[in-house]
mmCIF file of C-alpha atoms and ligand atoms in Angstrom:
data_model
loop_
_atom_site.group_PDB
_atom_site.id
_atom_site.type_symbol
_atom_site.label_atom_id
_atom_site.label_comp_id
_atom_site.label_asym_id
_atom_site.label_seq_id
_atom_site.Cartn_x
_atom_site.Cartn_y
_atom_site.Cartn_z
ATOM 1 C CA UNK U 1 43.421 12.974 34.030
ATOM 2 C CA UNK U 2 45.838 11.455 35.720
ATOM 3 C CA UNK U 3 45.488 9.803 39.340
ATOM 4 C CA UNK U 4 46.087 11.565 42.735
ATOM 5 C CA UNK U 5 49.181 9.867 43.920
ATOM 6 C CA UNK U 6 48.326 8.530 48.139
ATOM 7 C CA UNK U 7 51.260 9.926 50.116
ATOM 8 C CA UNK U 8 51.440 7.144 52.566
ATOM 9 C CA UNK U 9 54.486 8.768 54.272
ATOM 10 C CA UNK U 10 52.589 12.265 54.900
ATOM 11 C CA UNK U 11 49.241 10.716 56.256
ATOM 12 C CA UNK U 12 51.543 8.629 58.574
ATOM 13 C CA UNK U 13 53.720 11.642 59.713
ATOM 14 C CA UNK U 14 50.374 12.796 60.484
ATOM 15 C CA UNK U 15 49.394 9.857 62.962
ATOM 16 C CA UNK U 16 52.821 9.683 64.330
ATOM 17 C CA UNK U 17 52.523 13.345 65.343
ATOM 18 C CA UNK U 18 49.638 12.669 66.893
ATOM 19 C CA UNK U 19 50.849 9.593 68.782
ATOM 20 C CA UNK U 20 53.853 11.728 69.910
ATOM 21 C CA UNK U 21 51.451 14.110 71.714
ATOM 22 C CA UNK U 22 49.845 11.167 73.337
ATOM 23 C CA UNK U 23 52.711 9.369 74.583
ATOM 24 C CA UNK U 24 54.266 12.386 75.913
ATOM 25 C CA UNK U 25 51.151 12.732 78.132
ATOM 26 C CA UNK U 26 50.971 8.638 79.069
ATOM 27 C CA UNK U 27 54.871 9.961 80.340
ATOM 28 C CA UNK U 28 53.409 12.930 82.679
ATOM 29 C CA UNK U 29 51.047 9.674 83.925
ATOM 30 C CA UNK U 30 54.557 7.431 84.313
ATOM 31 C CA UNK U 31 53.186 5.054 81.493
ATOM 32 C CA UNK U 32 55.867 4.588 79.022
ATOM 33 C CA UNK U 33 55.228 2.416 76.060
ATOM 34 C CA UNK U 34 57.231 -0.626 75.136
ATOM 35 C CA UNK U 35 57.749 -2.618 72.172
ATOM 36 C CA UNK U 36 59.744 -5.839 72.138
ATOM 37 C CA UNK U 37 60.526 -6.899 68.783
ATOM 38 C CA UNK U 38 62.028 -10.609 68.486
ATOM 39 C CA UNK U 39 63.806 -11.194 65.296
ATOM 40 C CA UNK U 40 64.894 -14.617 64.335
ATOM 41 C CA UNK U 41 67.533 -15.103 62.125
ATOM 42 C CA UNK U 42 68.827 -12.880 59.945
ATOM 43 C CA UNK U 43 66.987 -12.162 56.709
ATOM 44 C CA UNK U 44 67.981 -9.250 55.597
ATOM 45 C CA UNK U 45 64.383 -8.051 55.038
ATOM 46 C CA UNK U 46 63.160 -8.410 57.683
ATOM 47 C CA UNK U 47 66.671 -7.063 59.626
ATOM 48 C CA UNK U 48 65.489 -3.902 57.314
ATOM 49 C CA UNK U 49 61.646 -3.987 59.001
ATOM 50 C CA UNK U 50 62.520 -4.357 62.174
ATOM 51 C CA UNK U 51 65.441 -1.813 61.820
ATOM 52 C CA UNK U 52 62.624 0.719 60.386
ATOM 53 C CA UNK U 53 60.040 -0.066 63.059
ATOM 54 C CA UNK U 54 62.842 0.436 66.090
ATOM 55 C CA UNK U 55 63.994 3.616 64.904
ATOM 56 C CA UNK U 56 60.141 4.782 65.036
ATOM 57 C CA UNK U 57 59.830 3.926 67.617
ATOM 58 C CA UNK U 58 63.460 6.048 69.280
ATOM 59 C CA UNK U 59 61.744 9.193 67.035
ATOM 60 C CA UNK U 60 58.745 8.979 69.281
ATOM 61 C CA UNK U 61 59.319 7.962 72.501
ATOM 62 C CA UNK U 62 58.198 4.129 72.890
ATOM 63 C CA UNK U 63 61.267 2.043 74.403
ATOM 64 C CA UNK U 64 61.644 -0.760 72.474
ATOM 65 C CA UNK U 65 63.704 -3.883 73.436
ATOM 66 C CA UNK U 66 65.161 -5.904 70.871
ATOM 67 C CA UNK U 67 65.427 -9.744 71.117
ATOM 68 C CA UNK U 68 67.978 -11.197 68.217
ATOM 69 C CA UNK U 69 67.480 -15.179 68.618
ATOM 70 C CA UNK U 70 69.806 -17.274 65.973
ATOM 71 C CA UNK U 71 68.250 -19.268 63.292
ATOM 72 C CA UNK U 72 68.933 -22.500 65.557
ATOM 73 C CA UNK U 73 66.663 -21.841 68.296
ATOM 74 C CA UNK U 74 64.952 -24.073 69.433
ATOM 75 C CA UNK U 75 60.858 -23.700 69.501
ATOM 76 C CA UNK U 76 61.005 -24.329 73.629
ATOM 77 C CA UNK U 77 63.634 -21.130 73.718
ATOM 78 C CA UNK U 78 61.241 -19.232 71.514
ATOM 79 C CA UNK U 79 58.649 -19.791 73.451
ATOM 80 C CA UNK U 80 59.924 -19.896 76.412
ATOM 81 C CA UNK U 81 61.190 -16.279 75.480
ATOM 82 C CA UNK U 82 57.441 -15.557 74.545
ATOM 83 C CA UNK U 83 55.932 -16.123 77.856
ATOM 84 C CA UNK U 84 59.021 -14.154 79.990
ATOM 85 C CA UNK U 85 58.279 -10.890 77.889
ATOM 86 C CA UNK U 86 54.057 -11.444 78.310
ATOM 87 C CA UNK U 87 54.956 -11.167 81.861
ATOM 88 C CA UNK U 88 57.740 -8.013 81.511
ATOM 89 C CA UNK U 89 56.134 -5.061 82.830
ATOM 90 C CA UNK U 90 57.650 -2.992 80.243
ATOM 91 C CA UNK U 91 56.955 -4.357 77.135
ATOM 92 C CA UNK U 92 53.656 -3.250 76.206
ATOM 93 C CA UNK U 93 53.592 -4.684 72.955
ATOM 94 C CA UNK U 94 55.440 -8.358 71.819
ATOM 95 C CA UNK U 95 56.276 -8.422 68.078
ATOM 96 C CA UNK U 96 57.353 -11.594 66.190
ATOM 97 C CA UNK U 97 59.147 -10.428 63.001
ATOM 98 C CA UNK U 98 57.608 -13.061 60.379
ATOM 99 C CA UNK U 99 58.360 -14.928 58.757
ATOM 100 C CA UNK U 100 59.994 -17.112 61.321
ATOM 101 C CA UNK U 101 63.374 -19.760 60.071
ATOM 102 C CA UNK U 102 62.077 -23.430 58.416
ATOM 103 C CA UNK U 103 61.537 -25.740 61.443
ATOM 104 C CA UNK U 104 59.805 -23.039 63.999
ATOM 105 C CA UNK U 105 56.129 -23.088 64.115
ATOM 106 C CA UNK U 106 55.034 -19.805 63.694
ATOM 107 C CA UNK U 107 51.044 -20.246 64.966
ATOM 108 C CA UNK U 108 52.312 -22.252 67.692
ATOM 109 C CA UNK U 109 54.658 -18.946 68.855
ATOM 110 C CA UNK U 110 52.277 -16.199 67.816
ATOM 111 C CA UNK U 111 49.359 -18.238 69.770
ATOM 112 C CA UNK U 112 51.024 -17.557 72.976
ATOM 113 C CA UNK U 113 51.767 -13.811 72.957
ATOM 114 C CA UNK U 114 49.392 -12.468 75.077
ATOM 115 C CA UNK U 115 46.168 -10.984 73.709
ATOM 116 C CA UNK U 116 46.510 -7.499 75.649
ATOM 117 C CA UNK U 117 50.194 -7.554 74.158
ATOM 118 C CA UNK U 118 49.318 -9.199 71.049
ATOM 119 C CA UNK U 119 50.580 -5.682 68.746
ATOM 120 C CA UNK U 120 50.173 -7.633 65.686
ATOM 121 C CA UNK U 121 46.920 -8.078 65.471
ATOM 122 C CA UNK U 122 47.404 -11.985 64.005
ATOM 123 C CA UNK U 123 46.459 -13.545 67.206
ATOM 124 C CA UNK U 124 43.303 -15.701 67.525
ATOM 125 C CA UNK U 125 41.809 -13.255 69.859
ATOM 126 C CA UNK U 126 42.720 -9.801 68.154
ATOM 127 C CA UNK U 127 40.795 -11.542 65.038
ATOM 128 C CA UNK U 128 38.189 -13.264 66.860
ATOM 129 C CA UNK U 129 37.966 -9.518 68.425
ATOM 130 C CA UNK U 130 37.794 -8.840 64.901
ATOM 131 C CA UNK U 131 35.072 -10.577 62.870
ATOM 132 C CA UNK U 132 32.891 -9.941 65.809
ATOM 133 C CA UNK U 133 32.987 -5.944 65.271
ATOM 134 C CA UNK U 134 35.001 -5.687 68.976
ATOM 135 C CA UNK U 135 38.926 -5.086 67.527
ATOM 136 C CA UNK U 136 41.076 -4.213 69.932
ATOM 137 C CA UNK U 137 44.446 -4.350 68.027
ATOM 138 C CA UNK U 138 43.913 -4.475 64.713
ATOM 139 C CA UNK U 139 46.473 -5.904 61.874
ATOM 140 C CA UNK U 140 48.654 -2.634 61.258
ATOM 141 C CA UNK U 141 48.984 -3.299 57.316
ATOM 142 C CA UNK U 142 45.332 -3.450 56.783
ATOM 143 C CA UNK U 143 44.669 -0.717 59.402
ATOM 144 C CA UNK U 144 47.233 1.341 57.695
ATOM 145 C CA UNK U 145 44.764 1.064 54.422
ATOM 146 C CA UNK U 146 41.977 1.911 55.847
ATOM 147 C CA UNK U 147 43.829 5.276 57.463
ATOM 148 C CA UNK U 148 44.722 6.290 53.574
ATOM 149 C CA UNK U 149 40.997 5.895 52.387
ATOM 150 C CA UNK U 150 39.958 8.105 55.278
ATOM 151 C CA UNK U 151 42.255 10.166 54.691
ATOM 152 C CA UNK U 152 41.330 10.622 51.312
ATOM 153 C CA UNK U 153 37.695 11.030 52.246
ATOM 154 C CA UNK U 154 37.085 7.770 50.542
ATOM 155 C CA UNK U 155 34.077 5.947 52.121
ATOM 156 C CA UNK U 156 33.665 2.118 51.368
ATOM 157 C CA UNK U 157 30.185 2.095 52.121
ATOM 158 C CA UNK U 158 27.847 1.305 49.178
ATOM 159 C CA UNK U 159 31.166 0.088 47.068
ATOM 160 C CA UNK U 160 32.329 -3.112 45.288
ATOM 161 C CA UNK U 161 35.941 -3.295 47.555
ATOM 162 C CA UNK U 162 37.964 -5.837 45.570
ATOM 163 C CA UNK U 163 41.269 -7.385 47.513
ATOM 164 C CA UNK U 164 43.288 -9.441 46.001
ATOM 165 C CA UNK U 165 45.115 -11.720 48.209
ATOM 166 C CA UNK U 166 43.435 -13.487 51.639
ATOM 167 C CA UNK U 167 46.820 -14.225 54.097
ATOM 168 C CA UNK U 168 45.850 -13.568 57.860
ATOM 169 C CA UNK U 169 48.478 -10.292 57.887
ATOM 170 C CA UNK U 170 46.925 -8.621 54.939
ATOM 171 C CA UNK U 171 43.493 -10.035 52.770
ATOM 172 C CA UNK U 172 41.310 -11.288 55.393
ATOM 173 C CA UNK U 173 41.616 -8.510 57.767
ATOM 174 C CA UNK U 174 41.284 -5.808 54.968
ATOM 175 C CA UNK U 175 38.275 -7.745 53.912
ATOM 176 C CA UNK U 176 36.905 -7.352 57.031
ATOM 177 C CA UNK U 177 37.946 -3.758 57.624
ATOM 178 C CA UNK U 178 36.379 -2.658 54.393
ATOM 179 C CA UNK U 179 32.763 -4.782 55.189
ATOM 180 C CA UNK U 180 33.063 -3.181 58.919
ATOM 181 C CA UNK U 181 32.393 0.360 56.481
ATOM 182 C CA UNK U 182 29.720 -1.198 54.779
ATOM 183 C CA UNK U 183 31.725 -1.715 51.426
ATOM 184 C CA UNK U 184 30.419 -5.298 48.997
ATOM 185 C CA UNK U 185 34.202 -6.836 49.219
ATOM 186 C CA UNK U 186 35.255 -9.612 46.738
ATOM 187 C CA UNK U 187 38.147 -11.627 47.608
ATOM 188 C CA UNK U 188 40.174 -13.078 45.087
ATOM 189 C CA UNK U 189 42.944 -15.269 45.578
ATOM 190 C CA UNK U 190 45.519 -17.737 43.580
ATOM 191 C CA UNK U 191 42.267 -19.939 42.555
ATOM 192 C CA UNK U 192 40.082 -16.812 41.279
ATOM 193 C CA UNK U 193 40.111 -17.832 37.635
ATOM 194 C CA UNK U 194 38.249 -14.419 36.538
ATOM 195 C CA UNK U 195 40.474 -11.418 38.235
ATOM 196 C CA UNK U 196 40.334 -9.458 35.468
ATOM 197 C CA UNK U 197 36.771 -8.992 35.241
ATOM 198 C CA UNK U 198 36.135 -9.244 39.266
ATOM 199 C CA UNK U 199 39.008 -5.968 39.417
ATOM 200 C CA UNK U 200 37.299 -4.104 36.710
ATOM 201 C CA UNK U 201 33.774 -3.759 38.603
ATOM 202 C CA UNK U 202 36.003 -3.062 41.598
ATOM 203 C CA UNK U 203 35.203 0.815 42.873
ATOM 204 C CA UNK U 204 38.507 0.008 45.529
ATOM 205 C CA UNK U 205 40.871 -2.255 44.537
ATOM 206 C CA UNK U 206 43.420 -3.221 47.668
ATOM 207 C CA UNK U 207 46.301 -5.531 46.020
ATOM 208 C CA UNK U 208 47.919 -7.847 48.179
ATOM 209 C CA UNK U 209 49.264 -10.696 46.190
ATOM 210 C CA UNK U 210 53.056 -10.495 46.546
ATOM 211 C CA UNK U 211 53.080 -10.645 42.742
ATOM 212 C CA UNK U 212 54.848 -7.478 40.800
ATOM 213 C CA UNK U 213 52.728 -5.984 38.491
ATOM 214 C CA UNK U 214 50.008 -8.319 38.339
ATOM 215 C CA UNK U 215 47.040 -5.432 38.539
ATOM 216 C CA UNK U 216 47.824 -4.447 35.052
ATOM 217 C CA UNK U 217 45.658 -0.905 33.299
ATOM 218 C CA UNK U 218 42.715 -3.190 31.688
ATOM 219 C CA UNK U 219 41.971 -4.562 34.942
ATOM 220 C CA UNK U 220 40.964 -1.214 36.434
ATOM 221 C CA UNK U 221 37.899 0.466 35.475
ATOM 222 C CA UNK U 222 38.143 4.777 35.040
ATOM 223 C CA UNK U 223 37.852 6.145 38.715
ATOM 224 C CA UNK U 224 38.573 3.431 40.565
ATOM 225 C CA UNK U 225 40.689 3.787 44.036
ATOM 226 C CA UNK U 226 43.887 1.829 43.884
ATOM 227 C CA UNK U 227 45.699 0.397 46.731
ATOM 228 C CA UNK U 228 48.953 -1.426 46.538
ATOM 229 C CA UNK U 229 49.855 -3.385 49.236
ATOM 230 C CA UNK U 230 52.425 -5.557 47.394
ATOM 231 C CA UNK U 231 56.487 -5.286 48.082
ATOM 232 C CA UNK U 232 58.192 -7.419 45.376
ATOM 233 C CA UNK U 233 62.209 -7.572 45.426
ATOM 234 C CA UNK U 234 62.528 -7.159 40.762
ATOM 235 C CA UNK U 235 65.570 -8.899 39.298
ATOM 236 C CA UNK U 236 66.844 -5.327 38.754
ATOM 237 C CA UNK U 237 67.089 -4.833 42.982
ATOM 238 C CA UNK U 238 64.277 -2.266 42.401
ATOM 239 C CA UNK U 239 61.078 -2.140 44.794
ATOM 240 C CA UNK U 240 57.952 -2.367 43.836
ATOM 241 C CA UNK U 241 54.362 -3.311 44.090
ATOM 242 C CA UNK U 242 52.012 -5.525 42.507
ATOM 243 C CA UNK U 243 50.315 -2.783 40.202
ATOM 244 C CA UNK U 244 51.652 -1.747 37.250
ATOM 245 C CA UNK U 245 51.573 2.037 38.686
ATOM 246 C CA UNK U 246 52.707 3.669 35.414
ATOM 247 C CA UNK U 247 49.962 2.664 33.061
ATOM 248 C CA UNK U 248 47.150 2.318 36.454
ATOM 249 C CA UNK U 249 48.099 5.809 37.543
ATOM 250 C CA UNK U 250 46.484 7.124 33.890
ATOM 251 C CA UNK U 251 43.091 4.940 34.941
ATOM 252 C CA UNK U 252 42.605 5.777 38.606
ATOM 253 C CA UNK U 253 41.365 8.404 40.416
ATOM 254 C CA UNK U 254 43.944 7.752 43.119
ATOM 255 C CA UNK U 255 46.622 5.458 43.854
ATOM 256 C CA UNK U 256 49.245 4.201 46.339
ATOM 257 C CA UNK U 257 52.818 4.253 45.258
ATOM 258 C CA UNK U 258 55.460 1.663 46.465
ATOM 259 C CA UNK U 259 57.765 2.261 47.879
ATOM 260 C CA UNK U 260 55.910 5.494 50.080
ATOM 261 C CA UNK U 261 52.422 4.357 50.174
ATOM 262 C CA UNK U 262 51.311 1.462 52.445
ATOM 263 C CA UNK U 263 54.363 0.897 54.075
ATOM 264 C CA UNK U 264 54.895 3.869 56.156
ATOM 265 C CA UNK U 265 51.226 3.415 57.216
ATOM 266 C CA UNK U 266 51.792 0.004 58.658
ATOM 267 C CA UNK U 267 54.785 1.174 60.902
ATOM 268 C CA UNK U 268 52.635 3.594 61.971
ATOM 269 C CA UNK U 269 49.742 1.302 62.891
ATOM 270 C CA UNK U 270 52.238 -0.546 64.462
ATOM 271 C CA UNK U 271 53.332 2.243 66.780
ATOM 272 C CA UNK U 272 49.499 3.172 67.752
ATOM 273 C CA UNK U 273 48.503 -0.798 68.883
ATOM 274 C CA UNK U 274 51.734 -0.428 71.079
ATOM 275 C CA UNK U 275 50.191 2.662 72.695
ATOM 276 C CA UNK U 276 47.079 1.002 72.781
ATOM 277 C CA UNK U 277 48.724 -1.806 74.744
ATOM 278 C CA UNK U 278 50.154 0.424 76.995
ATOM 279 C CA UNK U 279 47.301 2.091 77.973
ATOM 280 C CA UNK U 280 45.786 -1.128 78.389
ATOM 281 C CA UNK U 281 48.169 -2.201 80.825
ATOM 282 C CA UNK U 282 48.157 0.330 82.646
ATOM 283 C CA UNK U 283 44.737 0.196 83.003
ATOM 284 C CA UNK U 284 43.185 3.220 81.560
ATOM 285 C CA UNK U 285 41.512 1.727 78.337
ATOM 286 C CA UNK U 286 38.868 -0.990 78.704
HETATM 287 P P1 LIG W 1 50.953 -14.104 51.172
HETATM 288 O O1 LIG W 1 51.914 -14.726 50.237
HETATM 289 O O2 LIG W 1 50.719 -14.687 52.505
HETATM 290 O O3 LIG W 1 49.525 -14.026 50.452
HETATM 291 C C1 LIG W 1 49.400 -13.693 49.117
HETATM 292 C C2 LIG W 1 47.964 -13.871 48.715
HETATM 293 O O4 LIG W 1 47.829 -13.507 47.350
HETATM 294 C C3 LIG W 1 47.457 -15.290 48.848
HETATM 295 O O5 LIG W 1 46.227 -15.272 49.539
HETATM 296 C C4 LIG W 1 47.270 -15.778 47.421
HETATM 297 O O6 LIG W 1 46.122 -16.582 47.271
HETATM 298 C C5 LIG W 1 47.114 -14.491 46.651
HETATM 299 N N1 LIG W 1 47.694 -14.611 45.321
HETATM 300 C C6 LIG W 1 48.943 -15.025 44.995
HETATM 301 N N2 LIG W 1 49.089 -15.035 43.656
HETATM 302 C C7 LIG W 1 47.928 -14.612 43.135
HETATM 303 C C8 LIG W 1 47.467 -14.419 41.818
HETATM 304 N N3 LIG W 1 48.264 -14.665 40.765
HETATM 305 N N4 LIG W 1 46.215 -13.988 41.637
HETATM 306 C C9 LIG W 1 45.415 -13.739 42.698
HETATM 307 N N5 LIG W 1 45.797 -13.878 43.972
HETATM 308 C C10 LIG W 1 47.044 -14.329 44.170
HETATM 309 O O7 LIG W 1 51.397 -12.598 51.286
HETATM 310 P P2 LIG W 1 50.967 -11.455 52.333
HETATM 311 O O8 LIG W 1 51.736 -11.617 53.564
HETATM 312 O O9 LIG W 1 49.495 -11.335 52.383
HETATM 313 O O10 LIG W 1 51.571 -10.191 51.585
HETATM 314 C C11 LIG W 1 51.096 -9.798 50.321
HETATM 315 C C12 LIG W 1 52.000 -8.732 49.753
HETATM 316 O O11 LIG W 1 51.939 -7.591 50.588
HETATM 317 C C13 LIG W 1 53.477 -9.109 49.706
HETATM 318 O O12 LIG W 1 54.064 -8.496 48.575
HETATM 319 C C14 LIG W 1 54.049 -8.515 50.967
HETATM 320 O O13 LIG W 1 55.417 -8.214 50.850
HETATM 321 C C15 LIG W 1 53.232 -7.260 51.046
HETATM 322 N N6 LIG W 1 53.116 -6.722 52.409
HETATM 323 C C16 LIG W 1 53.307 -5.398 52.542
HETATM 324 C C17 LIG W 1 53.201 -4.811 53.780
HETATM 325 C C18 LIG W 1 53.411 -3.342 53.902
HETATM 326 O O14 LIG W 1 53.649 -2.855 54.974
HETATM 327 N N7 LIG W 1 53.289 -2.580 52.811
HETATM 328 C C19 LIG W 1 52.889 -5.571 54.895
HETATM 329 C C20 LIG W 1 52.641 -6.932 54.724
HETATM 330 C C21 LIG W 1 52.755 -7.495 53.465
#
């Protein structure tokens, strides 16, 4: 039998409804969320993200205030910029579109956004909030995941969780996510010499290795959950992610697609931490 097929796009229509109800009532308080979204550069990937996550934000209400900085900024103007928008009253939310232009140091710029503004999720206090059980903003990509297996009534606890992949904006924080619900989780990585056999125990497998089609059918055991995190850019222009869906889909009990499946979630985590923020700022979540 052939896998359920995770409509990321439907769960997330389902969050941003809700979020629509809540910011409309923030608005009857005068609270209006912002997001400002710097973009430096112009990688046209990222020009397509940030387009995405600004016309979300239009659909449901949040202002959002886009800051286009050339690729020759300097790091002072970048930061500099930083620091004026964690003191902006209306900008609930700061998002630096990664990855930044060679010569900018990305920590160094992400380390100043302010930690009740810090939308993301990839400061060192959001993930310090993090390991120790307190998250206030949590990464949207990994929150995103989590959303799906509820949505699914999947429940990590008692399961062997395998992720592949451990980057700050994706592995670690899923790790963490999926051991905050009580699952076993196995990280794997570029220096895990036995994926195959650490996948095929996995009950959840969450792939996030930027490599297309590297979760291939004998890596899955019969039943298992598979999420695909992965975008990969194939010679052929096409989209996809870093499971071989056609062949995993036969193996799974359900499965992400990509394009449809984790990345309409992450928007849509994306647009909840900004609400978040707001209410923070405005006082009325502690
Ligand atoms: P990254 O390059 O920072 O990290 C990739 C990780 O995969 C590394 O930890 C590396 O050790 C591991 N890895 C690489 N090759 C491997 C291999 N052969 N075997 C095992 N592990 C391997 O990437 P990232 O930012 O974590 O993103 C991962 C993927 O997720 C990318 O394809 C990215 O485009 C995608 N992504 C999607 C969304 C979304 O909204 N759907 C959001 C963020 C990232």
């Amino acid at each position: 039998l052939a896998a359920q097929i995770i409509d990321g796009k439907k769960i997330a229509d389902g969050i941003k409804d809700g979020l629509t109800h809540e910011i409309a009532v923030l608005k009857t308080k005068g609270i209006i969320p912002g997001l400002a979204v710097i973009m430096v550069g112009d990688d046209p990937a990222s020009k397509k993200y940030v387009a995405s996550k600004e016309k979300t934000c239009a659909n449901l209400g949040i202002s959002s205030f886009h800051y286009g900085l050339p690729a020759t900024v300097s790091q002072k103007e970048l930061l500099e910029l930083v620091d004026k928008l964690n003191n902006e009253k209306k900008v609930s939310g700061i998002l630096l579109q990664l990855p930044l232009p060679g010569g900018l140091k990305e920590k160094e710029a992400m380390n100043l956004i302010s930690p009740d503004k810090d939308v993301d999720g990839f400061g060192p206090v959001s993930l310090g909030r993090l390991i120790m059980d307190e998250p206030v903003f949590i990464p949207c990509t990994p929150h995103g995941v989590m959303k799906m297996l509820e949505s699914c009534e999947i429940d990590p606890a008692g399961k062997h969780a395998v992720v592949v992949g451990r980057s700050i904006i994706v592995g670690k924080p899923l790790s963490l996510l999926l051991l905050r619900k009580n699952a076993t989780v196995t990280i794997c990585h570029s220096r895990t010499p036995n994926l195959k056999e650490i996948c095929a125990s996995a009950d959840i497998l969450c792939a996030a290795a930027g490599r297309a089609g590297i979760i291939t059918a004998d890596m899955v055991r019969k039943g298992c959950t598979v999420i695909d995190v992965g975008i990969n850019i194939i010679s052929s222009g096409k989209i996809v992610g870093d499971v071989d869906f056609e062949s995993v889909k036969e193996k799974a009990s359900f499965i992400s697609p990509v394009p449809g499946g984790v990345g309409p979630m992450t928007i849509a985590m994306l647009m909840h931490n900004t609400v978040i923020a707001a209410r923070i700022q405005a006082g009325s979540l502690t």
